[in-house]
Structure formats: C-alpha cells, structure tokens
Amino acid sequence: MLKAEALNELIQVLGKENVVTEHEELLSYSYDATAAMPHQTPDVFITPKTTEQVSEVMKIATKYDLPVYPRGSATNLSGGTIPIEKGIVMSMLHMNQIIEVDAENLTATVQPGVIIQDLNDAALEHGLFYPPDPGTVKTATMGGSVSESSGGLRGLKYGVTKHYVMGMKLVRANGDIIKWGGKTVKNVTGYDLTALFTGSEGTLGVITEIIVKLNPVPEARKALLGVFDDIDKAGNAIAAIIRNKVIPATLEIMDNITIRTVENFTHAGLPVDAEAILLCEVDGYKEAVEREAALVEKILKEQGAVEINVAKTDEERDKIWLARRNALPALAQRRPTTVLEDATVPRSKIPHMIKAIRQIAEKYDLLIGTFGHAGDGNLHPTILTDENNKEEMERVDKAVEEIFQVAVSLGGTLSGEHGIGMAKAKFLPLEFGEAGVKLLKDIKEACDPDYRINPGKMVRRD
C-alpha cells in the first residue's frame, strides 16, 4: 500500500493532475503489448514533464523503497514495461518536445516521449530522416526505442537504434542527473556510456533527453516484390543479392501463412499460393537506384522467382509496404493471443531457421506465421494461440524454447530488436552462459543496487 506521505510528496512535485491513483485507470498501466505476461496493478501512475521532476520522483522512490517502471507507449513485445510489484509507473509521454533539429551537424535532440514518426516529420523539413523504423513507428516513443535499441525494416542498410544514439541525459536510481555524449562525430572520452544505456531496457536509469544523428533523405527509391514457390529459393535469393554487393534499404520475407492472412486483411493483391515472397527496396542517387533495382530483378529471376513486380509509382510502392507493415495486425486477428518472437540468425541461415520453425509448429501442433527482416536475419515467428487454453500454452512455451535453441545453435541470438524484458530473461544462459548473466547482474547492481528501476526485467535479484 502506497503511504500517504509518499503520495503527497509526489503530488507536491508533479501536481495533482499528473498523479493517478484510481484503480480502474491503473489497470490499463499494468500490461504492455506482450501476450500472457504476469503483472501487478501499480500503486500510482505519474507523468513528469522535466528532468528535475524525474530526479525528485527517484528520490521519493528511494526514500519510501518503491520500484519505478519507466513507460513510453508500451508497444514493446518482451514485457519490458510491465509492473511485477506494486510501485510507480512513470509515463514519459508528457516529455514530448523535439528540442532541436540541427541540420548543420545532422543531429536531433529530443525528449523521450517524442513519437518516432514525429521526429521524422520534423527532420524531413530539413531534408533529413531518422533511419530506425520499428513497425510501431507511428506510436512508439524515442525513449522506448532507445531503451530497447529497436530495429525495423531498414536495419540491413542503415543499422538499428544503437547506431544513431550520440548522447543522452539520464536520471540514476538515487536521483542524480548525469549527461554524456553530444553532437561530435568522434567521442572516446571515458567508458562508452551511450552504448551501455542504449538497449538497457530502462533497468539502469531513466532517460530524459536523447541526441541522435540524422541522415540526408535519399534522392530516389524503388520497391520490388519477388514471388517464390519454394522457401529455399527465396533464401538463396537473399544471399545472392548481398553477394552481388547490393545492400537494399529493406529486404523482407513473408511465408505462406502470413501472405494469406495479410491478403485477407489488406486486399493488397498478394499471391496467396506463393510459398514465400521477398519485398525489397533500394534507395540512393537516382542512377544508382535504377542500376541496383535492375540487378535485384535479374538476381530474383536467376534464383527462381516465378513472378516479379516492380513498383512504378509511389502509390504502388506504398501498397507493397503497407502489406508488410500489416503482417502483425493481420496475424493477430486469427487467434485471441499472439506470441511474437524475434529470433535472429546469420542471413545465410534464414532457410534453415524457417524450416526449423515449420518443424516445431508441426511437432507442437501450433499455427505459426513467419515474416521478418530477411536481409539482416531477423525473423518474427508469430505463434497464434489462446492464453486461456492452458494445455496449448504449455506447447507454446516448449515451441518458443526450441525456436531459441535453434537460433543460438545457428550462430544467432535470442533477440534482434524486441529486447529481453521478462519474456526472454530465463533464456539468457543459452546465449551468454552463467558467467555472462552474472556480468549483466554486476552491471545492474553497480548502477541500481536496490533493483529500484524496472525490476524483474533482463536480470533479477538473487
């Protein structure tokens, strides 16, 4: 039970309008986009507006021994913002200012509650863009994206969030405010704290300001869709494109289950009898784009594509990518519960991973649609199930574990972009070993010895 003194101090710092204690409202902050996760209803939900307020909140939390759960739009898929104990859920959505777009230095400075698409819209006015583009780009916040080091469709050519964070301001568990990094391209002063806190899933401190680098908007772009009657041929085409020194901005794959489901959902004209489709986009200078698009089309033909569609207009291009971005919403409509994973393997192992996922689906009698970022090996096996069916959920748990085991055995990783959170924490020894997990705990305890900030995520107190 939250002490009256603690509540009064929070109201004093934040104002009564920014402190919520009504049980019905608190229920909506006890979960995120992750399916079938244990959770608690928090004692209080707060919305600070400044770094100084966040600092005061952390001091109050320390004084009254309260856990604090930083939260953006809660679109994460690893249980990263779910309260596991009573305490404070701290929304960063009111810290939503784009402080600066610096066109000369190709940087932007933002607060954590800024929506990624809003940053891109602001950057576009200067002929710039922010390349990381998770599927939830229109709802996800910069703070959440940096905390998870999210990826997206453009990861193959442009990298993921961690490649764009240049500095940040952060509040520690004890309320200390620290700042590091900046607009300089080179900075090797001290430990690389930017790298440490990017992807730390809100477990080491509360991010209140972020400096990111921006890129010039490409002059031209062209999208292609290749249709395959064999998943191996699609996998070989991926490898062949890269082998021919073409690095597409985006190179995506969808299997038959996903194709059929998305077509039923969007009516985009996808080939429902295809075993797999590849969606590819090249961008850059106009002459280079035409040359690379022609080469990709030639490679797709050589690798056995039975049909190739090249978008001739922006409208046709947008239709292709709308179909891809609707993969998860479409799949989610088929069953009450959607368990979306992001096991990632070297791209040469994509066919092996997709085959393994199919075998696991058959073994456990589950419906699994697979899509993902084929160019960087980041697949999204999506298990369509019902969390109210206990026996089926037991099969789901076994299937997820086997998917991770296969991914790691192929030289891959547990997560390419979704993070570890609660959902994958128990699998960390598969990839890191016990000594590696111990190091993660040592880092957590050095930054937050009381496990006050976002407890229960990634590593837990012994």
CSV table of C-alpha atoms in Angstrom, one decimal, residues 1 23 40-43 65-69 83-88:
chain,number,residue,atom,x,y,z
A,1,MET,CA,0.0,0.0,0.0
A,23,HIS,CA,-7.8,1.6,-9.6
A,40,GLN,CA,0.7,-6.3,-11.0
A,41,THR,CA,-1.5,-3.2,-10.8
A,42,PRO,CA,0.7,-0.3,-9.8
A,43,ASP,CA,0.0,1.9,-6.7
A,65,ASP,CA,11.6,2.0,-1.1
A,66,LEU,CA,9.3,2.0,-4.1
A,67,PRO,CA,10.0,0.4,-7.5
A,68,VAL,CA,9.7,2.6,-10.5
A,69,TYR,CA,8.7,1.5,-14.0
A,83,PRO,CA,5.0,-3.8,-13.3
A,84,ILE,CA,5.8,-7.0,-11.4
A,85,GLU,CA,5.4,-5.4,-7.9
A,86,LYS,CA,3.3,-2.6,-6.6
A,87,GLY,CA,5.0,0.8,-7.1
A,88,ILE,CA,5.2,3.7,-9.5
